[in-house]
XYZ file of C-alpha atoms in Angstrom:
669
model
C -2.520 27.910 -24.870
C 0.086 29.611 -22.737
C 3.139 31.250 -24.288
C 6.197 28.976 -24.207
C 8.368 31.760 -22.754
C 5.941 32.131 -19.847
C 5.855 28.371 -19.348
C 9.663 28.220 -19.264
C 9.690 31.118 -16.808
C 7.304 29.195 -14.547
C 9.457 26.065 -14.827
C 12.523 28.160 -13.963
C 10.635 29.427 -10.910
C 10.133 25.811 -9.838
C 13.819 25.111 -10.495
C 14.903 28.061 -8.360
C 12.635 27.072 -5.481
C 13.686 23.408 -5.663
C 17.413 24.148 -5.741
C 17.017 26.680 -2.936
C 15.119 24.236 -0.724
C 17.961 21.745 -1.024
C 20.575 24.433 -0.511
C 18.946 25.775 2.638
C 18.508 22.279 4.081
C 22.051 21.344 2.971
C 20.477 18.042 2.007
C 18.461 16.640 -0.874
C 18.276 16.101 -4.623
C 18.136 19.224 -6.819
C 19.073 17.845 -10.263
C 16.057 15.709 -11.071
C 13.658 18.334 -9.772
C 15.251 20.926 -12.031
C 15.035 18.658 -15.070
C 11.414 17.660 -14.475
C 10.102 21.150 -13.769
C 8.850 21.718 -17.319
C 6.596 18.672 -17.316
C 5.073 19.213 -13.889
C 4.457 22.869 -14.693
C 2.550 22.038 -17.886
C 0.598 19.332 -16.075
C -0.466 21.493 -13.139
C -1.018 24.744 -15.022
C -2.923 23.297 -17.976
C -4.088 19.684 -17.541
C -4.590 18.366 -14.011
C -8.258 18.727 -13.030
C -8.941 19.092 -9.308
C -10.921 21.305 -6.962
C -8.608 23.629 -4.993
C -11.434 24.184 -2.507
C -12.298 20.502 -2.120
C -9.102 18.424 -2.412
C -10.921 15.154 -1.646
C -13.362 15.507 -4.568
C -13.748 11.909 -5.717
C -13.690 12.680 -9.466
C -10.430 14.649 -9.411
C -7.454 13.661 -11.522
C -4.672 12.067 -9.483
C -0.933 12.688 -9.742
C 1.369 9.980 -8.390
C 5.051 10.778 -7.961
C 7.356 7.751 -8.070
C 10.809 9.299 -7.437
C 10.150 10.700 -3.973
C 13.611 12.270 -3.889
C 12.202 14.775 -6.383
C 9.942 16.147 -3.648
C 11.323 19.719 -4.052
C 9.776 19.753 -7.533
C 6.382 18.707 -6.192
C 6.426 21.012 -3.144
C 7.481 23.972 -5.304
C 4.702 23.325 -7.804
C 2.144 22.939 -5.012
C 3.377 26.245 -3.595
C 2.401 27.824 -6.925
C -1.087 26.363 -6.465
C -1.304 27.763 -2.926
C -1.047 24.450 -1.059
C 2.322 25.265 0.523
C 3.758 28.561 1.735
C 7.217 29.800 0.858
C 8.093 29.610 4.557
C 7.173 25.915 4.518
C 9.445 25.347 1.530
C 12.271 26.842 3.572
C 11.675 24.222 6.276
C 12.431 21.380 3.842
C 13.629 18.214 5.651
C 13.342 19.779 9.108
C 11.658 18.458 12.271
C 7.892 18.964 12.247
C 7.895 20.382 8.741
C 5.128 19.523 6.218
C 7.900 19.264 3.603
C 9.800 16.066 4.534
C 12.629 14.750 2.379
C 10.285 12.382 0.558
C 6.616 13.323 0.156
C 4.147 11.810 2.601
C 0.519 11.358 1.661
C -1.506 14.491 2.391
C -4.473 14.801 0.059
C -5.492 18.150 1.541
C -2.183 19.554 0.296
C -2.332 17.755 -3.051
C -0.031 14.823 -2.266
C -1.740 11.574 -3.260
C 0.952 9.112 -2.170
C 3.971 8.654 0.013
C 6.937 7.922 -2.239
C 10.546 6.991 -1.798
C 11.124 3.299 -2.576
C 11.473 3.557 -6.347
C 8.955 1.710 -8.494
C 6.152 1.698 -5.954
C 4.771 5.175 -6.677
C 3.895 4.535 -10.306
C 2.497 1.117 -9.370
C 0.142 2.879 -6.952
C -0.960 4.852 -10.017
C -1.730 1.623 -11.885
C -3.880 0.521 -8.930
C -5.610 3.887 -8.843
C -6.343 3.596 -12.572
C -7.888 0.152 -11.964
C -10.040 1.587 -9.168
C -11.081 4.447 -11.430
C -12.091 1.970 -14.149
C -14.047 -0.101 -11.614
C -15.932 2.983 -10.427
C -16.479 4.362 -13.926
C -18.088 1.033 -14.895
C -20.636 1.672 -12.126
C -20.911 5.490 -12.248
C -19.902 6.429 -15.823
C -21.441 9.889 -15.755
C -19.490 11.210 -12.780
C -16.066 9.516 -12.794
C -14.212 11.082 -15.752
C -10.763 11.389 -14.176
C -7.303 10.693 -15.546
C -4.498 9.169 -13.484
C -1.071 10.718 -14.055
C 2.208 9.183 -12.935
C 5.785 10.439 -12.962
C 8.667 7.949 -13.103
C 12.441 8.223 -13.322
C 15.229 6.012 -14.636
C 15.463 4.316 -11.243
C 11.772 3.478 -11.191
C 11.990 2.068 -14.714
C 14.845 -0.167 -13.558
C 13.202 -1.434 -10.360
C 11.798 -4.893 -11.069
C 8.303 -3.889 -9.960
C 8.014 -1.765 -13.115
C 7.789 -5.010 -15.114
C 4.659 -6.055 -13.230
C 3.129 -2.586 -13.349
C 3.790 -2.216 -17.071
C 2.473 -5.690 -17.876
C -0.734 -5.244 -15.887
C -1.529 -1.744 -17.163
C -1.018 -2.852 -20.758
C -2.947 -6.099 -20.390
C -5.932 -4.322 -18.844
C -5.794 -1.488 -21.384
C -5.740 1.310 -18.794
C -6.268 4.183 -21.197
C -6.996 6.441 -18.206
C -3.318 6.195 -17.175
C -0.700 8.618 -18.497
C 2.872 8.264 -17.265
C 5.749 10.666 -17.848
C 9.179 9.038 -17.907
C 11.865 11.558 -16.970
C 14.671 10.117 -19.097
C 17.633 12.276 -18.138
C 20.333 9.591 -18.552
C 21.838 10.375 -15.134
C 21.591 8.369 -11.925
C 22.861 8.929 -8.403
C 26.216 7.248 -8.873
C 26.545 6.625 -12.585
C 25.268 7.459 -16.029
C 22.247 5.405 -17.054
C 24.046 3.902 -20.044
C 26.450 2.185 -17.640
C 23.672 0.022 -16.160
C 21.112 -0.476 -18.938
C 20.978 -0.678 -22.713
C 17.298 -1.552 -23.158
C 14.930 0.203 -25.544
C 12.333 1.440 -23.059
C 9.808 2.441 -25.717
C 9.857 -1.008 -27.325
C 9.524 -2.647 -23.913
C 6.377 -0.704 -23.067
C 4.986 -1.154 -26.564
C 5.441 -4.914 -26.135
C 3.287 -4.658 -22.997
C 0.562 -2.899 -24.992
C 1.314 0.746 -24.179
C 1.222 3.727 -26.481
C 4.577 5.532 -26.351
C 5.449 9.091 -27.289
C 9.024 10.372 -27.249
C 9.647 14.100 -26.821
C 12.037 16.766 -25.611
C 10.923 16.755 -21.980
C 12.032 20.338 -21.416
C 9.941 21.771 -24.268
C 6.534 22.927 -22.962
C 4.948 22.829 -26.407
C 6.093 19.238 -26.964
C 4.861 18.275 -23.494
C 1.462 19.828 -24.139
C 1.146 18.102 -27.511
C 2.075 14.733 -25.964
C -0.438 15.131 -23.140
C -3.197 16.023 -25.600
C -2.338 12.976 -27.697
C -2.312 10.759 -24.594
C -5.657 12.143 -23.442
C -7.148 11.194 -26.821
C -6.019 7.542 -26.503
C -8.943 5.191 -25.808
C -7.341 1.727 -25.867
C -3.969 1.830 -24.090
C -2.062 3.442 -21.260
C 0.427 6.027 -22.502
C 4.105 6.448 -21.679
C 5.537 9.851 -22.540
C 9.300 9.490 -22.707
C 10.638 12.948 -21.997
C 14.337 13.389 -22.622
C 15.241 15.967 -19.996
C 18.418 17.596 -18.720
C 19.463 16.683 -15.198
C 20.106 19.920 -13.310
C 18.720 22.056 -16.149
C 20.078 25.591 -15.816
C 22.755 24.664 -13.290
C 26.128 26.440 -13.488
C 29.402 25.666 -11.738
C 31.405 28.111 -9.656
C 33.416 29.041 -12.760
C 30.235 29.681 -14.757
C 30.477 26.557 -16.923
C 27.548 24.211 -17.366
C 26.758 21.980 -14.411
C 23.997 20.187 -16.321
C 23.778 16.414 -16.928
C 26.104 15.572 -14.048
C 25.737 12.895 -11.382
C 26.942 15.455 -8.835
C 23.684 17.433 -9.020
C 21.516 14.350 -8.471
C 21.850 13.905 -4.743
C 23.621 16.895 -3.215
C 23.175 20.681 -2.895
C 24.707 22.702 -5.707
C 26.770 24.557 -3.120
C 28.475 27.943 -2.811
C 29.167 29.831 -6.006
C 27.608 27.073 -8.117
C 24.301 27.687 -6.359
C 24.624 31.462 -6.754
C 25.481 31.202 -10.445
C 22.624 28.769 -11.038
C 19.979 30.980 -9.431
C 21.230 33.999 -11.410
C 21.230 31.952 -14.623
C 17.595 30.997 -13.997
C 16.551 34.597 -13.456
C 16.338 34.544 -9.668
C 17.949 36.459 -6.826
C 20.355 34.327 -4.754
C 19.835 36.711 -1.835
C 16.060 36.253 -1.980
C 15.326 33.046 -3.903
C 12.051 32.039 -2.219
C 9.844 34.133 -4.461
C 6.982 33.413 -6.843
C 7.420 35.608 -9.909
C 4.389 37.879 -10.584
C 3.793 36.448 -14.051
C 3.950 32.898 -12.656
C 1.501 33.783 -9.906
C -0.774 35.169 -12.628
C -0.430 31.942 -14.652
C -1.522 29.829 -11.685
C -4.282 32.263 -10.729
C -5.601 31.923 -14.269
C -5.517 28.129 -13.902
C -7.356 28.361 -10.578
C -10.117 30.326 -12.317
C -10.265 27.733 -15.099
C -10.479 24.949 -12.534
C -13.313 26.700 -10.761
C -15.248 26.728 -14.016
C -14.342 23.141 -14.950
C -15.225 21.808 -11.530
C -18.510 23.738 -11.435
C -19.530 22.006 -14.647
C -18.669 18.609 -13.165
C -20.602 19.395 -9.994
C -23.595 20.428 -12.091
C -23.437 17.162 -14.032
C -23.231 15.257 -10.755
C -26.187 17.163 -9.278
C -28.370 16.350 -12.288
C -27.253 12.735 -12.195
C -27.874 12.457 -8.446
C -31.358 13.889 -8.897
C -32.133 11.245 -11.513
C -30.261 8.454 -9.683
C -30.604 9.056 -5.926
C -29.757 5.469 -4.967
C -26.598 5.461 -7.067
C -25.603 8.855 -5.701
C -26.028 7.641 -2.125
C -23.964 4.565 -2.974
C -21.151 6.675 -4.455
C -21.068 8.855 -1.348
C -20.983 5.769 0.873
C -18.149 4.221 -1.133
C -16.016 7.340 -0.638
C -17.010 7.880 2.992
C -14.275 5.589 4.249
C -16.760 3.969 6.625
C -16.784 0.238 7.238
C -19.502 -1.455 5.162
C -22.628 -2.849 6.778
C -22.402 -6.643 6.667
C -24.867 -9.283 7.833
C -22.377 -11.638 9.454
C -25.146 -14.109 10.286
C -25.107 -15.004 6.593
C -21.711 -16.654 7.107
C -22.290 -20.326 7.867
C -19.018 -22.108 8.510
C -18.418 -25.824 8.089
C -16.929 -27.187 11.342
C -13.355 -28.448 11.494
C -12.348 -26.946 8.167
C -9.118 -25.264 7.097
C -9.157 -21.568 7.872
C -8.374 -20.798 4.199
C -11.629 -22.609 3.372
C -13.414 -20.682 6.115
C -12.002 -17.492 4.598
C -13.465 -18.509 1.231
C -16.863 -18.857 2.895
C -16.596 -15.329 4.261
C -15.395 -13.970 0.924
C -18.401 -15.512 -0.804
C -20.674 -13.502 1.489
C -18.618 -10.326 1.117
C -18.835 -10.646 -2.673
C -22.615 -10.381 -2.461
C -22.826 -7.749 0.295
C -19.898 -5.345 -0.262
C -20.370 -3.875 -3.714
C -17.147 -1.875 -3.744
C -14.805 -4.657 -2.659
C -12.062 -5.775 -5.061
C -10.152 -8.990 -4.381
C -6.875 -9.929 -6.049
C -4.702 -13.009 -6.165
C -1.186 -13.672 -7.435
C -2.210 -16.611 -9.648
C -3.336 -18.642 -6.625
C -7.059 -17.953 -6.357
C -7.996 -21.645 -6.292
C -5.345 -22.354 -3.635
C -5.438 -19.281 -1.392
C -9.214 -19.663 -1.725
C -9.870 -16.111 -2.841
C -11.935 -17.944 -5.443
C -14.660 -17.867 -2.800
C -15.045 -14.265 -3.947
C -14.261 -14.898 -7.606
C -17.063 -17.449 -7.933
C -19.580 -14.693 -7.186
C -18.140 -12.212 -9.695
C -15.669 -12.209 -12.598
C -12.157 -10.953 -13.231
C -11.239 -7.638 -14.831
C -10.352 -7.799 -18.511
C -9.513 -5.108 -21.020
C -12.686 -3.141 -21.662
C -14.665 -4.851 -18.889
C -14.403 -3.673 -15.287
C -17.920 -4.687 -14.295
C -16.496 -7.548 -12.224
C -14.587 -7.204 -8.993
C -11.628 -9.599 -9.174
C -8.067 -8.666 -10.139
C -5.943 -11.486 -11.532
C -2.482 -10.047 -10.935
C -0.411 -12.933 -12.241
C 2.710 -14.081 -10.405
C 3.709 -10.694 -9.022
C 3.142 -10.383 -5.287
C 4.828 -6.997 -4.792
C 3.131 -5.503 -7.856
C -0.237 -6.863 -6.744
C 0.208 -5.416 -3.258
C 1.153 -1.984 -4.610
C -1.757 -2.023 -7.066
C -4.126 -2.744 -4.174
C -2.556 0.079 -2.172
C -3.116 2.343 -5.174
C -6.776 1.307 -5.255
C -7.089 2.269 -1.595
C -5.296 5.582 -2.217
C -7.734 6.362 -5.016
C -10.610 5.729 -2.645
C -14.087 4.389 -3.214
C -13.039 0.737 -3.108
C -11.993 -1.826 -0.480
C -9.077 -3.888 -1.817
C -7.838 -7.279 -0.613
C -5.129 -9.496 -2.074
C -4.045 -13.084 -1.512
C -1.020 -15.317 -1.831
C 0.898 -17.930 0.183
C 2.257 -16.621 3.485
C 5.853 -17.488 2.605
C 5.582 -15.092 -0.337
C 4.789 -12.206 1.979
C 8.579 -11.866 1.709
C 8.035 -10.375 -1.742
C 5.432 -7.949 -0.374
C 7.093 -6.452 2.699
C 8.217 -3.183 1.050
C 4.592 -2.567 0.063
C 3.200 -3.617 3.445
C 5.482 -1.065 5.088
C 4.244 1.678 2.747
C 0.620 0.701 3.388
C 1.283 1.003 7.116
C 3.031 4.361 6.702
C 0.173 5.755 4.593
C -2.485 4.201 6.853
C -4.423 2.535 4.037
C -6.769 -0.358 4.947
C -5.704 -2.993 2.420
C -6.530 -6.560 3.481
C -3.610 -8.950 2.952
C -4.747 -12.581 2.761
C -1.983 -15.118 3.446
C -2.611 -18.858 3.382
C -0.473 -21.972 3.858
C 0.605 -20.473 7.146
C 3.135 -22.989 8.500
C 5.392 -25.983 7.916
C 2.194 -27.973 7.405
C 2.460 -27.079 3.731
C 4.292 -30.375 4.055
C 5.409 -32.001 0.828
C 6.125 -28.628 -0.775
C 9.130 -28.431 1.513
C 11.013 -25.560 3.136
C 10.831 -23.224 0.138
C 7.085 -22.967 0.710
C 6.969 -23.326 4.487
C 6.802 -20.049 6.410
C 8.872 -20.172 9.596
C 10.169 -16.657 10.210
C 7.394 -14.861 8.313
C 4.937 -14.558 11.196
C 7.576 -13.057 13.471
C 8.419 -10.505 10.771
C 4.823 -9.542 10.065
C 3.958 -9.332 13.759
C 6.699 -6.745 14.200
C 4.337 -4.414 12.322
C 1.887 -4.788 15.220
C 4.582 -3.333 17.469
C 5.538 -0.505 15.113
C 3.596 2.690 15.787
C 2.343 4.931 12.991
C 2.452 8.723 13.153
C -0.840 8.782 15.038
C 0.582 6.578 17.776
C -1.494 3.538 16.800
C -0.350 0.047 15.835
C 0.703 0.384 12.208
C -0.947 -2.903 11.256
C -3.514 -5.407 12.478
C -2.366 -9.031 12.159
C -4.815 -11.879 12.780
C -4.169 -15.620 12.710
C -7.450 -17.330 13.602
C -7.614 -20.639 15.471
C -10.505 -22.263 13.593
C -13.321 -21.657 11.119
C -15.497 -19.634 13.509
C -12.632 -17.435 14.623
C -11.922 -16.850 10.928
C -15.303 -15.147 10.587
C -14.429 -12.884 13.523
C -11.008 -12.138 12.025
C -12.632 -11.050 8.777
C -15.122 -8.921 10.716
C -12.248 -7.139 12.460
C -10.468 -6.698 9.122
C -13.514 -5.144 7.466
C -14.075 -2.850 10.446
C -10.448 -1.705 10.342
C -10.559 1.394 8.154
C -7.320 3.022 9.333
C -4.478 0.523 8.844
C -3.640 -2.526 6.735
C -4.734 -5.920 8.024
C -2.900 -9.221 7.626
C -5.020 -12.385 7.730
C -3.040 -15.602 8.133
C -4.844 -18.857 7.263
C -4.087 -22.578 7.351
C -3.935 -24.997 4.482
C -4.947 -28.034 6.570
C -8.180 -28.706 8.420
C -8.337 -27.626 12.066
C -10.659 -28.947 14.751
C -13.019 -26.317 16.101
C -12.326 -24.967 19.566
C -14.458 -26.396 22.419
C -18.161 -25.637 22.341
C -19.034 -22.529 24.273
C -15.988 -20.540 23.146
C -16.958 -16.863 22.857
C -15.428 -15.958 19.514
C -16.488 -12.326 19.854
C -13.650 -12.070 22.395
C -11.222 -12.329 19.482
C -11.718 -8.564 19.169
C -9.544 -8.242 22.286
C -6.636 -9.948 20.559
C -6.421 -12.755 23.149
C -9.082 -14.540 25.163
C -9.807 -17.643 27.228
C -10.987 -20.698 25.310
C -14.075 -22.496 26.672
C -13.411 -25.352 29.066
C -10.426 -23.685 30.713
C -9.989 -24.309 34.461
C -10.258 -21.772 37.255
C -7.023 -20.957 39.108
C -4.876 -22.742 36.512
C -1.497 -24.302 37.252
C -0.331 -23.321 33.790
C -1.504 -21.138 30.906
C -1.152 -22.495 27.387
C -1.291 -20.006 24.530
C -0.977 -19.970 20.755
C -2.507 -18.575 17.608
C -3.885 -20.353 14.567
C -3.907 -24.121 14.247
C -1.652 -24.581 17.276
C -4.540 -23.655 19.592
C -6.330 -26.897 18.694
C -3.114 -28.800 19.436
C -3.026 -27.169 22.877
C -6.626 -28.256 23.483
C -5.633 -31.853 22.738
C -2.580 -31.587 24.990
C -4.653 -30.114 27.803
C -6.828 -33.235 27.888
C -3.755 -35.317 28.722
C -2.588 -32.829 31.354
C -5.970 -32.794 33.077
C -5.837 -36.572 33.424
C -2.810 -35.917 35.648
C -4.743 -33.373 37.667
C -3.104 -30.334 36.068
C -5.418 -27.321 35.856
C -5.044 -25.598 32.514
C -6.115 -22.323 30.920
C -5.915 -22.047 27.143
C -5.634 -18.693 25.380
C -6.258 -18.105 21.719
C -4.151 -15.096 20.688
C -5.066 -14.162 17.122
C -3.384 -10.746 17.551
C -0.781 -9.890 20.170
C -0.786 -6.296 18.948
C -4.522 -5.980 19.535
C -4.174 -7.677 22.925
C -1.537 -5.210 24.066
C -3.883 -2.306 23.339
C -6.436 -3.656 25.840
C -6.667 -2.228 29.381
C -3.951 -3.541 31.678
C -6.499 -5.113 34.007
C -7.891 -7.231 31.157
C -4.409 -8.322 30.099
C -3.581 -9.247 33.685
C -6.908 -11.050 34.192
C -6.250 -13.599 31.464
C -2.438 -13.628 31.462
C -1.166 -12.777 34.975
C 2.437 -11.637 35.075
C 3.405 -14.296 37.626
C 1.757 -17.227 35.840
C 3.546 -20.218 34.388
C 3.074 -19.928 30.645
C 3.694 -22.345 27.784
C 3.519 -21.154 24.203
C 3.229 -23.170 21.004
C 4.038 -21.727 17.595
C 4.673 -23.260 14.191
C 6.996 -20.342 13.560
C 10.148 -19.061 15.220
C 9.933 -19.233 19.028
C 10.582 -15.476 19.171
C 7.055 -15.014 17.777
C 5.628 -15.669 21.267
C 8.379 -14.278 23.510
C 6.465 -11.102 24.291
C 3.545 -13.167 25.598
C 5.279 -16.050 27.317
C 7.969 -14.008 29.065
C 11.395 -15.025 30.299
C 10.050 -17.463 32.912
C 7.886 -19.387 30.482
C 8.616 -21.932 27.801
C 8.027 -21.911 24.045
C 7.903 -24.855 21.671
C 8.435 -23.549 18.176
C 10.315 -24.269 14.993
C 13.871 -22.886 15.272
C 14.926 -24.022 11.795
C 13.746 -24.167 8.219
C 11.056 -26.765 7.595
C 11.310 -30.163 5.959
C 9.605 -31.919 3.076
C 7.079 -34.550 4.185
C 3.317 -34.961 4.689
C 2.170 -32.515 7.346
C 1.026 -35.188 9.816
C 4.490 -36.718 9.658
C 5.997 -33.279 10.273
C 3.720 -32.749 13.278
C 5.054 -35.988 14.753
C 8.703 -35.396 13.883
C 8.723 -31.771 15.033
C 6.786 -32.265 18.243
C 3.506 -30.545 17.386
C 1.406 -33.216 19.094
C -0.714 -33.535 22.205
C 1.819 -35.947 23.655
C 4.706 -33.495 23.297
C 2.619 -30.685 24.777
C 2.007 -32.933 27.790
C 5.707 -33.763 28.045
C 6.930 -30.161 27.728
C 4.432 -28.712 30.195
C 5.046 -31.444 32.766
C 8.768 -30.719 32.590
C 8.205 -27.069 33.536
C 5.748 -27.673 36.412
């Protein structure tokens, strides 16, 4: 046990570095970082188990930060562990710096998650804890880790915390320990002005163990962490009452603690100078690691070396006795796409693509042992039950299955699946109705930013939801999601793969592309209603190019018809009428415009010449196809919210028929 004076000195070192980072950048949030320094110091210097030499070690503990604005606290602590240099701390928030304003995932430097949108970070931790339980059920000897999360008042208030708290309690995630930095101060107000709830009772009602402490007392923090580590039935919430801007002093020397002003702005001028002096630092040379603090962290590094060596020895013995399991564990964490026998997928012709997806999922359930599928209380409707029927859902104390029933909580479910992917070792997918992707977009964006390969399954893809009416009919959703295909990630690649297959066979190809995509999220958009298969002879493998020519198309066409999803079959029917008039037609299935635009220019030009007459059909907003059809072409889409009626009636009323295709194309020729 380390002396409390030394622990406070180390926390003060973190406070000095954090405040100085913000001061030098003239931008950032010093107060929360200063208040939380005691907890993160105890965690990293005494509890968190990881291998400094092998940051990707699969059995390491994970630390998920929710309030990303408290990045100076995390960077400063990681500097004490040797993962950041003091020079890098001084480049906080600058161009090209590894210390951006909010932390971005960098496992090699000890950052497990990108954080910023409050509430998501701790929900990633819940997902990681689920993944850890799943893996421990299969490899109990070598997956002993604990998942730690850090949340603030803002994260507690964000609605996603309800879903995260409910799920963690219901599943009994005793491997999850969360510290709640309860400092009673927010960016623009005191916490009491916006909430009067009893947080402890709320989490206890969800089935959590709660411990309330002085969050700036290292001995109390240590005791709480030990108690939480001993819990075997429930997740634990440690409510740490901390002081916002702990140690801060105004220009006149009076206390600057517990003030909104320190939350989101540099301390400034004499206040900064007085604060650094009060904390035992030198305002002229604040970017220093105190010798005794360096010694504390060197001691921890030596302890970790010993702890990790023991774990590696256990793993070596286990691997020797269980070579097949050991090979499987290594494969799970390799990040490689799984080997799948796609010939095992036998699709029923002319079926709904959600049903075709269920067929694929049934095969994946038997072939991909580390796949986890989730649904937001819609498994029998989004047809993720194709997977569920081959396994069983997680329940408290039983993670031998591979299905996550998330309840009605699309954003929470999405973030949990992202957390599973961040943990590693599993391949997560989650399903709901496409219209409810609206609830998920903040998470989809974070998945794209972090480059995690979660598979998003969206069904009921168009107004053909019919009698459910406009509340359930996606119109603008495809246009919104497809924007992610145009958004580049930091590596210069499309930030997301979006696939809307035209029939059952193309659905198999879409799933193949999704499973082979190990670097970005994938969106799979499926129909509720049956769709006629494309003409015999269609080369579905061409779907990998994002757009391709459907069988039966004419040479030297007068017009090119293009669409994705169920509208392709409508184009095929319309083309029959056009050909009776002697019109030569080429039909393109475009499951992914983003993928198509990454193909060589000569391929793009060969199937969609720039001077061609082009007609596009979409059940969504016409803008969905503008990038393909061009200014000289014509698009028939849905420019308004949908209507409530049987889908065949809607097809007739809204012009999604062969006859209207004939009429519209003839008018442009």
